[in-house]
Coordinates of C-alpha atoms in Angstrom, one line a residue:
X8 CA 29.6 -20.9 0.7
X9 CA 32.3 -18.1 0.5
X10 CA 32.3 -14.4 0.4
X11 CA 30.8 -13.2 -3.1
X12 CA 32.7 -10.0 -4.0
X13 CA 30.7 -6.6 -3.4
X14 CA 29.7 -4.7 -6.1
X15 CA 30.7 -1.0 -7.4
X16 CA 28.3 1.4 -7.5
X17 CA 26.5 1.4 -10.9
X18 CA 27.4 -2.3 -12.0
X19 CA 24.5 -4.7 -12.5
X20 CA 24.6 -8.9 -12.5
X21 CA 21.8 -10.7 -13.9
X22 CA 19.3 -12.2 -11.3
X23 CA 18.2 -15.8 -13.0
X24 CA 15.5 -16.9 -10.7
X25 CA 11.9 -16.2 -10.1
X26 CA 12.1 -15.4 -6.3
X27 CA 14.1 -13.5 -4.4
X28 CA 14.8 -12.6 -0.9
X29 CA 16.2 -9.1 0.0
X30 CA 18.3 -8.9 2.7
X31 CA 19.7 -5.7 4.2
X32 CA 22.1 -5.8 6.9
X33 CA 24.0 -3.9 9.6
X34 CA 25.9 -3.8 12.9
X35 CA 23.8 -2.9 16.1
X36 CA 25.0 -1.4 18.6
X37 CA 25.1 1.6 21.1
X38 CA 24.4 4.9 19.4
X39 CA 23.3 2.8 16.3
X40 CA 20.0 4.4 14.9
X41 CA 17.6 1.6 13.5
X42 CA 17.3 0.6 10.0
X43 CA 14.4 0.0 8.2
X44 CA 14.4 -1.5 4.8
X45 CA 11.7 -0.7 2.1
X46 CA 11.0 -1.2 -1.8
X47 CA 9.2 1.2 -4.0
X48 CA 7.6 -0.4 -7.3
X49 CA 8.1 2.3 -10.4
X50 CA 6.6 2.4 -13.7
X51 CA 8.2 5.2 -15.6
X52 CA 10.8 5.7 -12.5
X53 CA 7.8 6.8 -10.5
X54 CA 5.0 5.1 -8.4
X55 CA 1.7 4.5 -9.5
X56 CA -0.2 5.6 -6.2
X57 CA 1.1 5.0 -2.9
X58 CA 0.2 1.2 -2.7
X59 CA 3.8 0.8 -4.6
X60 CA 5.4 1.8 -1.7
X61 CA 6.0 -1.8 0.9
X62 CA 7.5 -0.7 4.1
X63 CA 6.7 -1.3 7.9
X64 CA 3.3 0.2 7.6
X65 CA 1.8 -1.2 4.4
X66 CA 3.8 -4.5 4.3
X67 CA 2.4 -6.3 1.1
X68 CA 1.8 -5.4 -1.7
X69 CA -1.5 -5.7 -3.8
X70 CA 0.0 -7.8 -6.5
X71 CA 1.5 -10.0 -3.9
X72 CA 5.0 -9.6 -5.5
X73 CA 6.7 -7.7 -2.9
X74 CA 6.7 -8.2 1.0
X75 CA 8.3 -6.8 4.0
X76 CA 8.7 -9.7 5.8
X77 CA 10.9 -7.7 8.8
X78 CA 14.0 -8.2 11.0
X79 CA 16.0 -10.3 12.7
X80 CA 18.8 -10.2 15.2
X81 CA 21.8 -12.0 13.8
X82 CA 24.8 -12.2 16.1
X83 CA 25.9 -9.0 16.8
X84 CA 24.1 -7.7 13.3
X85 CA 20.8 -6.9 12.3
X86 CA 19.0 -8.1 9.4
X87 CA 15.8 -6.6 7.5
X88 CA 14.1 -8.8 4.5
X89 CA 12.1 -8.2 1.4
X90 CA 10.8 -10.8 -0.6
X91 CA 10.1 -10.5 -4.0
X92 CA 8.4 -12.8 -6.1
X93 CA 9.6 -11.5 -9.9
X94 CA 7.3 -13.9 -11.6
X95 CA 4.6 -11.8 -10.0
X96 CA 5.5 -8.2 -10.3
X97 CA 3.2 -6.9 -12.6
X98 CA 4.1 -6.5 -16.8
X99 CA 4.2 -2.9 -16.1
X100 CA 6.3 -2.5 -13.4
X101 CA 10.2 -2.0 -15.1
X102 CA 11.8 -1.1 -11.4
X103 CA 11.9 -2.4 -8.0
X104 CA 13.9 -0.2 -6.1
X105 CA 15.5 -1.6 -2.4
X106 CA 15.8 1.4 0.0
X107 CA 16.8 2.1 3.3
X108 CA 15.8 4.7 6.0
X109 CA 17.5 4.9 9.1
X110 CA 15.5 6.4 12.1
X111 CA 17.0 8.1 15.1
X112 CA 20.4 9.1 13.0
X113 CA 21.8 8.8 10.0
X114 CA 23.7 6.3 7.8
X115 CA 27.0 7.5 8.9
X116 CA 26.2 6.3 12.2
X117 CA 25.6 2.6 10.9
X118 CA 28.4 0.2 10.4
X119 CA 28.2 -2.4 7.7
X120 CA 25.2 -1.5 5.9
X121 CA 24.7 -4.2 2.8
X122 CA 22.1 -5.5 0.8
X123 CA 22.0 -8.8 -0.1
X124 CA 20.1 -11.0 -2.6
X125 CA 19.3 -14.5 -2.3
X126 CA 17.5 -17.2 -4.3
X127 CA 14.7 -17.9 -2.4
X128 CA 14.7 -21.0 -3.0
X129 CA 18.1 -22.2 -1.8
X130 CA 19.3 -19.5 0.1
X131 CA 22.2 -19.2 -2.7
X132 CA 23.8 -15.2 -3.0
X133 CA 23.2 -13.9 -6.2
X134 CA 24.6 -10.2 -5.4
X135 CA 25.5 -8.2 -2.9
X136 CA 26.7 -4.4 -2.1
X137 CA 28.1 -3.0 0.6
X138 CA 27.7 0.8 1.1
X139 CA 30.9 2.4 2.6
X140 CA 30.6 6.2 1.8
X141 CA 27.7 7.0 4.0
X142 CA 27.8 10.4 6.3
X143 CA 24.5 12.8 6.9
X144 CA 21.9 10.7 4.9
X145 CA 19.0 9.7 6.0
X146 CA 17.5 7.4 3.2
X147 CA 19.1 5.4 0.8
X148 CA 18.5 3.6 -2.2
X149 CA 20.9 0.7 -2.1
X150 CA 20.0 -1.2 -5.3
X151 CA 17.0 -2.0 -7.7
X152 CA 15.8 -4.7 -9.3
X153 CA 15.1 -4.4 -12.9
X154 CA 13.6 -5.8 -16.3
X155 CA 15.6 -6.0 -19.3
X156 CA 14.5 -7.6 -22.3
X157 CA 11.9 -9.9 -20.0
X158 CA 14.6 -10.8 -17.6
X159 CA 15.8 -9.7 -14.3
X160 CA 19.3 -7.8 -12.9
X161 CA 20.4 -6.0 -10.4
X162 CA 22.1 -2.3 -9.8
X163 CA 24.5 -1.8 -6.4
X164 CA 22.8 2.3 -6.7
X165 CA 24.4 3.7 -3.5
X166 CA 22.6 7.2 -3.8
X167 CA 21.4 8.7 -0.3
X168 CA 19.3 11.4 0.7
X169 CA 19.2 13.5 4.1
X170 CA 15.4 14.2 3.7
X171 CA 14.7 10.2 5.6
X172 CA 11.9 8.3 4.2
X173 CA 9.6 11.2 3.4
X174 CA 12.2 12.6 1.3
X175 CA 13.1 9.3 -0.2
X176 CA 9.5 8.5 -0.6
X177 CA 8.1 11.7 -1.9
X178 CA 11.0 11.8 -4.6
X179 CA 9.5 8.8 -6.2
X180 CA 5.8 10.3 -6.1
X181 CA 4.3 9.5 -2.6
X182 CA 1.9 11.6 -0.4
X183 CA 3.6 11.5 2.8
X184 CA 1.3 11.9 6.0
X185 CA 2.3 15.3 8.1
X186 CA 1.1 14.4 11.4
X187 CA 1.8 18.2 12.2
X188 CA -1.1 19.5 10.0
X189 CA -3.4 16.8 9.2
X190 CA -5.6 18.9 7.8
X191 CA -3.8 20.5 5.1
X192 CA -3.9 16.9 3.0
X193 CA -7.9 17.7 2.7
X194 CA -7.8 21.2 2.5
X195 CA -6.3 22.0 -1.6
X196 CA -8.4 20.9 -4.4
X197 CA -6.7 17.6 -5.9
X198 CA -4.0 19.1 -8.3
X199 CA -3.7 17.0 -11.7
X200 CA -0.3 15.0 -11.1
X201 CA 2.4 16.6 -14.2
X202 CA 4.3 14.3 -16.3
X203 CA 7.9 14.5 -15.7
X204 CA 10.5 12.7 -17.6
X205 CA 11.8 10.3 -15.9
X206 CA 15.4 10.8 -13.8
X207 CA 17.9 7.8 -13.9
X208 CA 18.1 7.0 -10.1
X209 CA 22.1 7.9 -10.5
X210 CA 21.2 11.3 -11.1
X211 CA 22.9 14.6 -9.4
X212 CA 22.9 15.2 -5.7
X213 CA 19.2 14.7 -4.9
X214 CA 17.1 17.8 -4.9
X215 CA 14.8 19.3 -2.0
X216 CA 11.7 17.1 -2.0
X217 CA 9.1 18.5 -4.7
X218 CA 5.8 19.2 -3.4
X219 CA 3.4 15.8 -3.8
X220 CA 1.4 15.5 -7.1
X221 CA -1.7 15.0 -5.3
X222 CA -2.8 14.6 -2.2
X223 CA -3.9 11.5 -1.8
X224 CA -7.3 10.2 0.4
X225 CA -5.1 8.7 2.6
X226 CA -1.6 9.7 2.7
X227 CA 0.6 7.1 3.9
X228 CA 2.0 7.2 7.8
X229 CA 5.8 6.6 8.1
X230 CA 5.3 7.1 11.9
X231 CA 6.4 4.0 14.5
X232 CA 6.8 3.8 17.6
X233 CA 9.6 1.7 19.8
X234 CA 8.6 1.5 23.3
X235 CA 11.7 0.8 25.8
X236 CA 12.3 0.7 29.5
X237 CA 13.0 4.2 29.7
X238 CA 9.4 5.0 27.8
X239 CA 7.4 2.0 28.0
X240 CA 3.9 2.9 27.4
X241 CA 1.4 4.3 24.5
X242 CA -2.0 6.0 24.1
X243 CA -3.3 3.8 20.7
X244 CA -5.8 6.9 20.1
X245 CA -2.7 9.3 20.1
X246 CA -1.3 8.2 17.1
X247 CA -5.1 6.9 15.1
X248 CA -5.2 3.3 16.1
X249 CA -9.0 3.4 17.2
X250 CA -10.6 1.7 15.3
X251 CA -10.5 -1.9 12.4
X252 CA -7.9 -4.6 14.2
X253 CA -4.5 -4.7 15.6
X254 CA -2.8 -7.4 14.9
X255 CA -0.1 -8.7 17.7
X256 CA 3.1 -10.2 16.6
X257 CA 5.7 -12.1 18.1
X258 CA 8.9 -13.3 16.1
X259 CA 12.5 -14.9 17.3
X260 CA 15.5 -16.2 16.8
X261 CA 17.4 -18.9 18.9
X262 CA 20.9 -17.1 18.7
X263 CA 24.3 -19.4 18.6
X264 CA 22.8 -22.1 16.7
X265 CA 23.2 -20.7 13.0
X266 CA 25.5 -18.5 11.5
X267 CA 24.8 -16.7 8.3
X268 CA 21.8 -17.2 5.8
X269 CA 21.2 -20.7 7.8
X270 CA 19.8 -18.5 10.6
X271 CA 16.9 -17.7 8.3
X272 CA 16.0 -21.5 8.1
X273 CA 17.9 -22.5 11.4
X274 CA 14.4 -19.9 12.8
X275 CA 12.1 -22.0 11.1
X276 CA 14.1 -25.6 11.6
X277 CA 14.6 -24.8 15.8
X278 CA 10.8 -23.7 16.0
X279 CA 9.1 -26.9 14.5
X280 CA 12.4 -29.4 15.8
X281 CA 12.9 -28.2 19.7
X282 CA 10.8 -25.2 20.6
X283 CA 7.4 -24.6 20.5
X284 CA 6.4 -20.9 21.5
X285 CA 2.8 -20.2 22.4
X286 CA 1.4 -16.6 22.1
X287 CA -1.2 -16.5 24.5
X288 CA -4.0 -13.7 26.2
X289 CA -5.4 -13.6 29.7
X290 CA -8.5 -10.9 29.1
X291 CA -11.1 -9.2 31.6
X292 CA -13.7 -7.5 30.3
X293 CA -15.4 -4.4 31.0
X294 CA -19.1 -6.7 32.2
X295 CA -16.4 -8.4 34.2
X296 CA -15.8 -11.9 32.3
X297 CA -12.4 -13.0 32.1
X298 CA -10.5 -16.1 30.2
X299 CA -8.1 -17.3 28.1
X300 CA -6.9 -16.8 24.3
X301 CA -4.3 -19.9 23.5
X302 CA -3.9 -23.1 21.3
X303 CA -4.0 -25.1 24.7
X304 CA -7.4 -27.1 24.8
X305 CA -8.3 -24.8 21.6
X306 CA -9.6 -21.7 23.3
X307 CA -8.5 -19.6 19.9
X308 CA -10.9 -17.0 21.3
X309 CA -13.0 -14.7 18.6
X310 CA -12.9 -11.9 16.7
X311 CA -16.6 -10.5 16.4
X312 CA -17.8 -11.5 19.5
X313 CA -16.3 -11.7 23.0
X314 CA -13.4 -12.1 24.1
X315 CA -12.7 -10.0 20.5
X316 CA -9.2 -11.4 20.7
X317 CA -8.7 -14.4 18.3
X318 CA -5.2 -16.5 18.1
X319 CA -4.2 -16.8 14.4
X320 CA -2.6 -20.0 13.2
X321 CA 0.9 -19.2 11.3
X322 CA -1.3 -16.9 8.1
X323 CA 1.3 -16.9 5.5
X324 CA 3.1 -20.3 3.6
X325 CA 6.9 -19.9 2.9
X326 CA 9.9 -21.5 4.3
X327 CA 10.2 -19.0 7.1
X328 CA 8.0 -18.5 10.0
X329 CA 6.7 -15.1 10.7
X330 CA 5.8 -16.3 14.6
X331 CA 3.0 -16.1 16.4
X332 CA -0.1 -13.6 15.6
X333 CA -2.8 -12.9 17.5
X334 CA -5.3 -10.2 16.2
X335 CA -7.7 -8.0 18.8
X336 CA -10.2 -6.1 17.1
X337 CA -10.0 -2.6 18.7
X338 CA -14.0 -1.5 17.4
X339 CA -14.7 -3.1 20.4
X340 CA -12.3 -1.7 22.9
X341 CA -14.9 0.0 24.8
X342 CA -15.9 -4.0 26.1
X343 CA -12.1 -5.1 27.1
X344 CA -11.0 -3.7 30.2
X345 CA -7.5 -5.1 30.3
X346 CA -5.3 -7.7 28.7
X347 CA -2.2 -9.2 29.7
X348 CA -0.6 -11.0 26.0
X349 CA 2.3 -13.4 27.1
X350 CA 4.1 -16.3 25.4
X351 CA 4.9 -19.7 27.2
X352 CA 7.6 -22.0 26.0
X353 CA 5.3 -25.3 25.4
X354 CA 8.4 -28.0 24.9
X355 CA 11.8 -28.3 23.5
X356 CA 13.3 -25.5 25.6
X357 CA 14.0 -25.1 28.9
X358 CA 14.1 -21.0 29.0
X359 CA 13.8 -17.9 27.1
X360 CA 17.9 -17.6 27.2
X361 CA 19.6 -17.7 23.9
X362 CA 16.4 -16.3 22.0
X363 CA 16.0 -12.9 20.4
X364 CA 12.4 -11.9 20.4
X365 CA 10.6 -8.8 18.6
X366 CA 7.0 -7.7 19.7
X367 CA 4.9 -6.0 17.1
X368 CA 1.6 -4.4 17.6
X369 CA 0.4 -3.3 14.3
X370 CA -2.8 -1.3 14.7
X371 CA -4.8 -1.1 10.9
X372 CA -5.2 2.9 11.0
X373 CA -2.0 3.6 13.5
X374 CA 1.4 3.5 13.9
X375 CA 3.0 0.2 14.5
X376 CA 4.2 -0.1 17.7
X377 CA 7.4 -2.3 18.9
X378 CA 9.8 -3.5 21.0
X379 CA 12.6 -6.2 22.0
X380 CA 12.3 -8.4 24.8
X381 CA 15.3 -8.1 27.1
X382 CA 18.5 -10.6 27.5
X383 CA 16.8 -14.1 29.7
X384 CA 19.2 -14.6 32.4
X385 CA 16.8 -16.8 34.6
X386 CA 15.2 -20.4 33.9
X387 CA 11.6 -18.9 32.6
X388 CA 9.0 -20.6 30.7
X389 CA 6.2 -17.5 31.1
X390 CA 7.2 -14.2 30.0
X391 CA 4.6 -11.7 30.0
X392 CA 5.0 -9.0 27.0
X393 CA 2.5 -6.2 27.2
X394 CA -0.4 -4.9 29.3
X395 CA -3.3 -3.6 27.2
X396 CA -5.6 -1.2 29.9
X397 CA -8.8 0.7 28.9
X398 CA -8.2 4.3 30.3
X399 CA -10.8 6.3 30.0
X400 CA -12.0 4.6 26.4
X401 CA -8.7 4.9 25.7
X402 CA -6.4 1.9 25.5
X403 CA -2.9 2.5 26.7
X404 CA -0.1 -0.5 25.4
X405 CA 2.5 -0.7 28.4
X406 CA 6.0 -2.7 27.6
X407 CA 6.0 -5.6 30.4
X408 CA 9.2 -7.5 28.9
X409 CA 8.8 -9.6 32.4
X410 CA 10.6 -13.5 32.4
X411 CA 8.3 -15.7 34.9
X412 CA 9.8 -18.5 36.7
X413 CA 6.8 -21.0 37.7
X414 CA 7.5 -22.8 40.7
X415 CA 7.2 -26.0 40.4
X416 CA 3.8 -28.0 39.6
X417 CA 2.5 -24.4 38.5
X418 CA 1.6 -23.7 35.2
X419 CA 2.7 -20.8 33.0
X420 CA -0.6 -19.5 32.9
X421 CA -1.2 -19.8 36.2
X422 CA 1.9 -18.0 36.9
X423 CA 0.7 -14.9 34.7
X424 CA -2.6 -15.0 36.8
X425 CA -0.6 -14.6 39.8
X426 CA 2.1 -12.1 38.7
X427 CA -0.9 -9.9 37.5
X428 CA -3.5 -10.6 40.0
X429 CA -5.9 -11.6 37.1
X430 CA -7.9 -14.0 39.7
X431 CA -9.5 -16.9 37.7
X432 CA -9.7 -20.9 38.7
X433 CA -7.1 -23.1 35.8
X434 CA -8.1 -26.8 35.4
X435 CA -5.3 -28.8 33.4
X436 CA -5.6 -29.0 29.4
X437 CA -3.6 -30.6 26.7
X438 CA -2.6 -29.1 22.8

């Protein structure tokens, strides 16, 4: 497939196909902030309530039309994806805006930002813009998506704002969560939202954030946190996640194999042809018990009674995995006393090397919480990812990022057990 040309600012190009995927892409690298890629769904060029707004913290929406599906290391680039099924968006819903925030900088400090539109169901580009004229913003709407006489185009917008994602986000009519003064939200009577005429999104420079309409029950969090060697831990209860579930997420990539779009599929493809990645739990609890959550010999584990850690099978269809999952239900945190989650390569790959992997921890009422597992330079088939502990009713997530090497005749599990002094008797079992 060659290079489609970019498109100016302003130009549109019909979009003839009833799914999309949104891809928005970059150059990582040291001193590069992270990007995160979001869509706002506008009826009147504003939302209707905050559930319009799909980003890292509230990653579907309602309707099921749109979807942050998340990123992806791609060579020495980054990708973040949206899907968008059109046929779904609701009748009243004209816009679909694509935007951008970058945290830890601004977009001046990332190199080849683009967003990219694909057919979702061929991979085929049907437009793409790159933005070049980036310097102090701090969110940006790249494009949007947009009915016209009952079909589909889209606009290369290119139109930034130094105010980040709570600029971005209150511009188009979202309560934004101040973690500063939480208690201000609940504090004003609700005001009656005004009717403003809608701006076209190329308007003038952007203007100082206006005030939300009204605050609303629960303002959305734009909070995450990225936990690294330097600062690997986190309190859950310091940023809300206390209570409801947290789900555990691990995606990769096997890196050399696919260039391009392909990688997408080559993720998927590689996972079900030569590589089978097990997301697995060794628990203790607080009366003492201890075990195992993993597919091996079925022990899925449960969510309402102990261990209150339960594997998920792969929860959502499409052509591309989203990983593993494995969901712990924090209203009962007070009974786990620590747990080690880990991921064994089951067959088709002799190591970790040549795979990028992501760890999300995505607490319901808290910040999601992530990191990157480091470069494999040794043959491991065990890495452990993160230690969960109960401090104090607290718990505390802890970065492990450790690659195991079993010696030989020793299981993966087994070799977890050791490494963390977890203590328990294995007898062989089979998938």
């Amino acid at each position: 497939m060659g290079a489609s040309m970019s498109m100016l600012k302003g130009t549109n190009v019909p979009v003839p196909t009833p799914s999309v995927r949104v891809e928005l892409g970059w150059r990582s690298g040291p001193g590069v902030p992270d990007v995160d890629a979001s869509a706002l769904l506008l009826v009147s060029g504003k939302v209707r309530s905050d559930a319009d707004f799909v980003f890292y913290n509230q990653p579907a929406h309602a309707s099921g039309a749109v979807r942050h599906d998340g990123k992806t290391p791609a060579g020495d680039g980054v990708t973040d994806t949206l899907s968008v099924d059109l046929a779904s968006v609701e009748p009243s819903v004209e816009t679909v805006v694509v935007a951008a925030s970058a945290d830890g900088g601004n977009f001046g400090q990332v190199p080849g930002l683009y967003v990219r539109i694909l057919d979702m169901a061929n991979g085929a580009e049907l437009a793409r813009f790159d933005s070049q004229d980036a310097t102090v913003e701090t969110a940006f709407v790249l494009g949007e998506l947009y009915r016209r006489q009952g079909a589909w185009k889209f606009r290369a917008v290119g139109q930034g704002y130094d105010s980040g994602l709570e600029g971005l986000a209150r511009d188009f009519g979202i309560s934004v969560d101040e973690p500063q003064q939480p208690a201000q939200a609940h504090a004003q009577p609700p005001a009656q939202p005004t009717q403003a005429p809608a701006q076209p999104l190329q308007a003038a420079p952007p203007q100082p954030p206006q005030a939300p309409p009204a605050p609303a029950a629960t303002p959305v969090r734009l909070t995450k946190i990225t936990l690294t060697k330097e600062a690997p831990s986190v309190s859950l209860a310091k940023q809300g996640g206390t209570t409801g579930t947290m789900r555990v997420n691990l995606n990769w990539e096997v890196r050399k194999q696919f260039k391009g779009w392909g990688a997408k599929l080559g993720r998927a493809v590689a996972m079900h042809s030569d590589l089978d990645l097990d997301l697995c739990a060794l628990y203790e609890l607080t009366d003492g018990r201890k075990g195992v959550v993993q597919a091996l010999g079925n022990a899925f584990g449960s969510l309402h009674q102990p261990p209150y850690i339960h594997l998920d099978g792969d929860d959502r269809t499409g052509a591309v995995s989203t990983g593993e999952n494995l969901t712990i239900n924090l209203d009962h945190k007070d009974k786990l006393r620590r747990v080690i989650i880990f991921v064994a390569v089951y067959e088709g790959a002799r190591s970790f090397a040549d795979l990028h992997a992501t760890v999300t921890l995505q607490p319901q009422h808290g910040a999601p919480i992530d990191f990157s597992l480091d470069e494999c330079t040794v043959p491991s088939t065990v890495a452990s990812l993160a230690l969960i502990t109960n401090e104090d009713g607290d718990l505390t997530v802890r970065r492990e990022a450790r690659y195991l090497v079993p010696e030989r005749g020793v299981s993966p599990q087994r070799t977890i057990d050791y490494a963390y002094g977890w203590g328990m008797n294995w007898t062989p079992g089979r998938k």
